[in-house]
Amino acid sequence: MLYILALLIGVIAGLRAMTAPAAVAWGAYLGWLPVAGTWASFMGHWAAVGIFTVLAIVELVTDQLPSTPSRKVPQQFGARILLGAFSGAVIGETSGATIVCLIAGAIGAVIGTLGGAEARGRLAAVFGKDPPAAFIEDAVAIIGGLLIVAAVA
């Protein structure tokens, strides 16, 4: 079950790169993810919550701009994989399955990046423009990220 949740948080990172670590930071801060005393304990600090939340909001806003680069650009794709792996590893740290969950998070990020780009393209075609598709993607990422972290608790 934990591996599936790590995979799913990776999918969230593929959809919205900064939403996954923001959700994990909030989960650690609220005590849902017991990471105290581990390498990931910094995620439960208010500063980590603030930084990742601000970055997630910035990403949500900038993704609505016409000049936003494709998520398939190597730098964007690589960042999403790293953030998915990191978020998965933090989830895995709660039960000592860090490496397996790191890999699951990275795989999930690949799935989320490629699948999200395809889904967003189809939604944009239905709506005739991109912003409604981006808002749907935002809602799925935020709600999904919080539900995944809550499920670990």
PDB file of C-alpha atoms in Angstrom:
ATOM      1  CA  MET A   1       0.000   0.000   0.000  1.00  0.00           C
ATOM      2  CA  LEU A   2       2.785   2.427   0.907  1.00  0.00           C
ATOM      3  CA  TYR A   3       4.471   1.818  -2.453  1.00  0.00           C
ATOM      4  CA  ILE A   4       1.255   2.675  -4.272  1.00  0.00           C
ATOM      5  CA  LEU A   5       0.950   5.919  -2.297  1.00  0.00           C
ATOM      6  CA  ALA A   6       4.577   6.767  -3.157  1.00  0.00           C
ATOM      7  CA  LEU A   7       3.800   6.073  -6.824  1.00  0.00           C
ATOM      8  CA  LEU A   8       0.725   8.310  -6.623  1.00  0.00           C
ATOM      9  CA  ILE A   9       2.606  11.197  -4.970  1.00  0.00           C
ATOM     10  CA  GLY A  10       5.040  10.856  -7.876  1.00  0.00           C
ATOM     11  CA  VAL A  11       2.117  11.189 -10.293  1.00  0.00           C
ATOM     12  CA  ILE A  12       1.152  14.385  -8.464  1.00  0.00           C
ATOM     13  CA  ALA A  13       4.743  15.637  -8.903  1.00  0.00           C
ATOM     14  CA  GLY A  14       4.395  14.895 -12.611  1.00  0.00           C
ATOM     15  CA  LEU A  15       1.235  16.992 -12.766  1.00  0.00           C
ATOM     16  CA  ARG A  16       2.431  19.814 -10.492  1.00  0.00           C
ATOM     17  CA  ALA A  17       6.091  19.537  -9.525  1.00  0.00           C
ATOM     18  CA  MET A  18       5.954  21.592  -6.327  1.00  0.00           C
ATOM     19  CA  THR A  19       2.554  20.405  -5.106  1.00  0.00           C
ATOM     20  CA  ALA A  20       3.904  16.973  -4.141  1.00  0.00           C
ATOM     21  CA  PRO A  21       6.630  18.214  -1.754  1.00  0.00           C
ATOM     22  CA  ALA A  22       4.237  20.870  -0.414  1.00  0.00           C
ATOM     23  CA  ALA A  23       1.683  18.164   0.426  1.00  0.00           C
ATOM     24  CA  VAL A  24       4.383  16.014   2.023  1.00  0.00           C
ATOM     25  CA  ALA A  25       5.677  18.990   4.037  1.00  0.00           C
ATOM     26  CA  TRP A  26       2.170  19.768   5.285  1.00  0.00           C
ATOM     27  CA  GLY A  27       1.667  16.100   6.179  1.00  0.00           C
ATOM     28  CA  ALA A  28       4.900  16.066   8.176  1.00  0.00           C
ATOM     29  CA  TYR A  29       4.086  19.396   9.831  1.00  0.00           C
ATOM     30  CA  LEU A  30       0.607  18.215  10.872  1.00  0.00           C
ATOM     31  CA  GLY A  31       2.043  14.952  12.208  1.00  0.00           C
ATOM     32  CA  TRP A  32       0.431  12.741   9.579  1.00  0.00           C
ATOM     33  CA  LEU A  33       3.860  11.617   8.347  1.00  0.00           C
ATOM     34  CA  PRO A  34       6.019  10.533  11.286  1.00  0.00           C
ATOM     35  CA  VAL A  35       9.414  11.694  10.015  1.00  0.00           C
ATOM     36  CA  ALA A  36      10.790  13.115  13.283  1.00  0.00           C
ATOM     37  CA  GLY A  37      14.281  11.808  13.961  1.00  0.00           C
ATOM     38  CA  THR A  38      14.902  10.817  10.327  1.00  0.00           C
ATOM     39  CA  TRP A  39      16.779  12.495   7.481  1.00  0.00           C
ATOM     40  CA  ALA A  40      13.402  13.887   6.359  1.00  0.00           C
ATOM     41  CA  SER A  41      12.577  15.552   9.679  1.00  0.00           C
ATOM     42  CA  PHE A  42      13.182  18.999   8.160  1.00  0.00           C
ATOM     43  CA  MET A  43       9.988  18.507   6.144  1.00  0.00           C
ATOM     44  CA  GLY A  44       7.968  18.924   9.342  1.00  0.00           C
ATOM     45  CA  HIS A  45       9.440  22.352  10.059  1.00  0.00           C
ATOM     46  CA  TRP A  46       7.302  25.425   9.410  1.00  0.00           C
ATOM     47  CA  ALA A  47      10.015  26.837   7.115  1.00  0.00           C
ATOM     48  CA  ALA A  48       9.811  23.826   4.781  1.00  0.00           C
ATOM     49  CA  VAL A  49       6.028  24.101   4.726  1.00  0.00           C
ATOM     50  CA  GLY A  50       6.252  27.799   3.893  1.00  0.00           C
ATOM     51  CA  ILE A  51       8.904  27.418   1.195  1.00  0.00           C
ATOM     52  CA  PHE A  52       7.220  24.509  -0.592  1.00  0.00           C
ATOM     53  CA  THR A  53       3.772  26.102  -0.318  1.00  0.00           C
ATOM     54  CA  VAL A  54       5.001  29.387  -1.818  1.00  0.00           C
ATOM     55  CA  LEU A  55       6.790  27.501  -4.610  1.00  0.00           C
ATOM     56  CA  ALA A  56       3.638  25.487  -5.318  1.00  0.00           C
ATOM     57  CA  ILE A  57       1.558  28.659  -5.544  1.00  0.00           C
ATOM     58  CA  VAL A  58       4.125  30.284  -7.827  1.00  0.00           C
ATOM     59  CA  GLU A  59       4.025  27.196 -10.050  1.00  0.00           C
ATOM     60  CA  LEU A  60       0.222  27.271 -10.167  1.00  0.00           C
ATOM     61  CA  VAL A  61       0.259  30.915 -11.244  1.00  0.00           C
ATOM     62  CA  THR A  62       3.113  30.708 -13.756  1.00  0.00           C
ATOM     63  CA  ASP A  63       1.695  27.596 -15.381  1.00  0.00           C
ATOM     64  CA  GLN A  64      -1.226  29.685 -16.579  1.00  0.00           C
ATOM     65  CA  LEU A  65       1.114  31.926 -18.583  1.00  0.00           C
ATOM     66  CA  PRO A  66       1.526  31.414 -22.338  1.00  0.00           C
ATOM     67  CA  SER A  67       5.325  31.440 -22.003  1.00  0.00           C
ATOM     68  CA  THR A  68       5.436  28.409 -19.666  1.00  0.00           C
ATOM     69  CA  PRO A  69       7.786  25.778 -21.120  1.00  0.00           C
ATOM     70  CA  SER A  70       6.535  22.279 -21.816  1.00  0.00           C
ATOM     71  CA  ARG A  71       6.817  19.792 -18.965  1.00  0.00           C
ATOM     72  CA  LYS A  72       8.565  17.482 -21.426  1.00  0.00           C
ATOM     73  CA  VAL A  73      11.563  19.824 -21.763  1.00  0.00           C
ATOM     74  CA  PRO A  74      14.506  17.895 -20.239  1.00  0.00           C
ATOM     75  CA  GLN A  75      14.999  20.334 -17.347  1.00  0.00           C
ATOM     76  CA  GLN A  76      11.285  20.347 -16.456  1.00  0.00           C
ATOM     77  CA  PHE A  77      11.005  16.586 -16.878  1.00  0.00           C
ATOM     78  CA  GLY A  78      14.108  15.956 -14.759  1.00  0.00           C
ATOM     79  CA  ALA A  79      12.916  18.290 -11.998  1.00  0.00           C
ATOM     80  CA  ARG A  80       9.565  16.517 -11.848  1.00  0.00           C
ATOM     81  CA  ILE A  81      11.257  13.123 -11.584  1.00  0.00           C
ATOM     82  CA  LEU A  82      13.547  14.365  -8.788  1.00  0.00           C
ATOM     83  CA  LEU A  83      10.662  15.918  -6.852  1.00  0.00           C
ATOM     84  CA  GLY A  84       8.554  12.787  -7.288  1.00  0.00           C
ATOM     85  CA  ALA A  85      11.434  10.617  -6.091  1.00  0.00           C
ATOM     86  CA  PHE A  86      12.068  12.925  -3.135  1.00  0.00           C
ATOM     87  CA  SER A  87       8.390  13.018  -2.126  1.00  0.00           C
ATOM     88  CA  GLY A  88       8.124   9.250  -2.460  1.00  0.00           C
ATOM     89  CA  ALA A  89      11.253   8.792  -0.344  1.00  0.00           C
ATOM     90  CA  VAL A  90       9.808  10.963   2.427  1.00  0.00           C
ATOM     91  CA  ILE A  91       6.647   8.858   2.423  1.00  0.00           C
ATOM     92  CA  GLY A  92       8.756   5.697   2.467  1.00  0.00           C
ATOM     93  CA  GLU A  93      10.828   6.985   5.365  1.00  0.00           C
ATOM     94  CA  THR A  94       7.766   6.630   7.605  1.00  0.00           C
ATOM     95  CA  SER A  95       8.186   2.833   7.492  1.00  0.00           C
ATOM     96  CA  GLY A  96      11.796   2.301   6.441  1.00  0.00           C
ATOM     97  CA  ALA A  97      11.023   1.711   2.774  1.00  0.00           C
ATOM     98  CA  THR A  98      12.856   4.812   1.567  1.00  0.00           C
ATOM     99  CA  ILE A  99      14.634   3.408  -1.507  1.00  0.00           C
ATOM    100  CA  VAL A 100      11.671   1.451  -2.889  1.00  0.00           C
ATOM    101  CA  CYS A 101       9.359   4.423  -2.387  1.00  0.00           C
ATOM    102  CA  LEU A 102      11.959   6.748  -3.951  1.00  0.00           C
ATOM    103  CA  ILE A 103      11.902   4.565  -7.074  1.00  0.00           C
ATOM    104  CA  ALA A 104       8.092   4.367  -7.016  1.00  0.00           C
ATOM    105  CA  GLY A 105       7.893   8.163  -6.728  1.00  0.00           C
ATOM    106  CA  ALA A 106      10.231   8.606  -9.701  1.00  0.00           C
ATOM    107  CA  ILE A 107       8.205   6.167 -11.813  1.00  0.00           C
ATOM    108  CA  GLY A 108       5.011   7.947 -10.787  1.00  0.00           C
ATOM    109  CA  ALA A 109       6.511  11.288 -11.827  1.00  0.00           C
ATOM    110  CA  VAL A 110       7.238   9.922 -15.308  1.00  0.00           C
ATOM    111  CA  ILE A 111       3.675   8.632 -15.559  1.00  0.00           C
ATOM    112  CA  GLY A 112       2.232  11.913 -14.284  1.00  0.00           C
ATOM    113  CA  THR A 113       4.382  14.049 -16.565  1.00  0.00           C
ATOM    114  CA  LEU A 114       3.658  12.164 -19.763  1.00  0.00           C
ATOM    115  CA  GLY A 115       0.043  11.298 -18.946  1.00  0.00           C
ATOM    116  CA  GLY A 116      -0.657  14.774 -17.597  1.00  0.00           C
ATOM    117  CA  ALA A 117       0.657  16.417 -20.750  1.00  0.00           C
ATOM    118  CA  GLU A 118      -1.577  14.170 -22.864  1.00  0.00           C
ATOM    119  CA  ALA A 119      -4.639  14.740 -20.675  1.00  0.00           C
ATOM    120  CA  ARG A 120      -4.082  18.487 -20.546  1.00  0.00           C
ATOM    121  CA  GLY A 121      -3.809  18.637 -24.326  1.00  0.00           C
ATOM    122  CA  ARG A 122      -7.105  16.793 -24.697  1.00  0.00           C
ATOM    123  CA  LEU A 123      -8.838  18.967 -22.093  1.00  0.00           C
ATOM    124  CA  ALA A 124      -7.537  22.107 -23.785  1.00  0.00           C
ATOM    125  CA  ALA A 125      -8.937  20.865 -27.094  1.00  0.00           C
ATOM    126  CA  VAL A 126     -12.355  20.284 -25.483  1.00  0.00           C
ATOM    127  CA  PHE A 127     -12.411  23.742 -23.867  1.00  0.00           C
ATOM    128  CA  GLY A 128     -10.836  25.466 -26.850  1.00  0.00           C
ATOM    129  CA  LYS A 129      -8.143  26.996 -24.636  1.00  0.00           C
ATOM    130  CA  ASP A 130      -5.657  25.966 -21.978  1.00  0.00           C
ATOM    131  CA  PRO A 131      -6.580  27.783 -18.697  1.00  0.00           C
ATOM    132  CA  PRO A 132      -9.635  25.639 -17.830  1.00  0.00           C
ATOM    133  CA  ALA A 133      -7.542  22.519 -18.392  1.00  0.00           C
ATOM    134  CA  ALA A 134      -4.824  23.919 -16.147  1.00  0.00           C
ATOM    135  CA  PHE A 135      -7.350  24.659 -13.398  1.00  0.00           C
ATOM    136  CA  ILE A 136      -8.668  21.087 -13.554  1.00  0.00           C
ATOM    137  CA  GLU A 137      -5.101  19.796 -13.362  1.00  0.00           C
ATOM    138  CA  ASP A 138      -4.431  22.111 -10.388  1.00  0.00           C
ATOM    139  CA  ALA A 139      -7.468  20.808  -8.507  1.00  0.00           C
ATOM    140  CA  VAL A 140      -6.577  17.167  -9.144  1.00  0.00           C
ATOM    141  CA  ALA A 141      -2.978  17.716  -8.000  1.00  0.00           C
ATOM    142  CA  ILE A 142      -3.828  19.636  -4.823  1.00  0.00           C
ATOM    143  CA  ILE A 143      -6.695  17.443  -3.667  1.00  0.00           C
ATOM    144  CA  GLY A 144      -4.925  14.243  -4.690  1.00  0.00           C
ATOM    145  CA  GLY A 145      -1.696  15.226  -2.940  1.00  0.00           C
ATOM    146  CA  LEU A 146      -3.459  15.944   0.330  1.00  0.00           C
ATOM    147  CA  LEU A 147      -5.516  12.735   0.151  1.00  0.00           C
ATOM    148  CA  ILE A 148      -2.401  10.648  -0.491  1.00  0.00           C
ATOM    149  CA  VAL A 149      -0.555  12.144   2.458  1.00  0.00           C
ATOM    150  CA  ALA A 150      -3.626  11.707   4.675  1.00  0.00           C
ATOM    151  CA  ALA A 151      -3.864   8.059   3.597  1.00  0.00           C
ATOM    152  CA  VAL A 152      -0.325   7.393   4.825  1.00  0.00           C
ATOM    153  CA  ALA A 153      -1.287   8.598   8.311  1.00  0.00           C
TER     154      ALA A 153
END
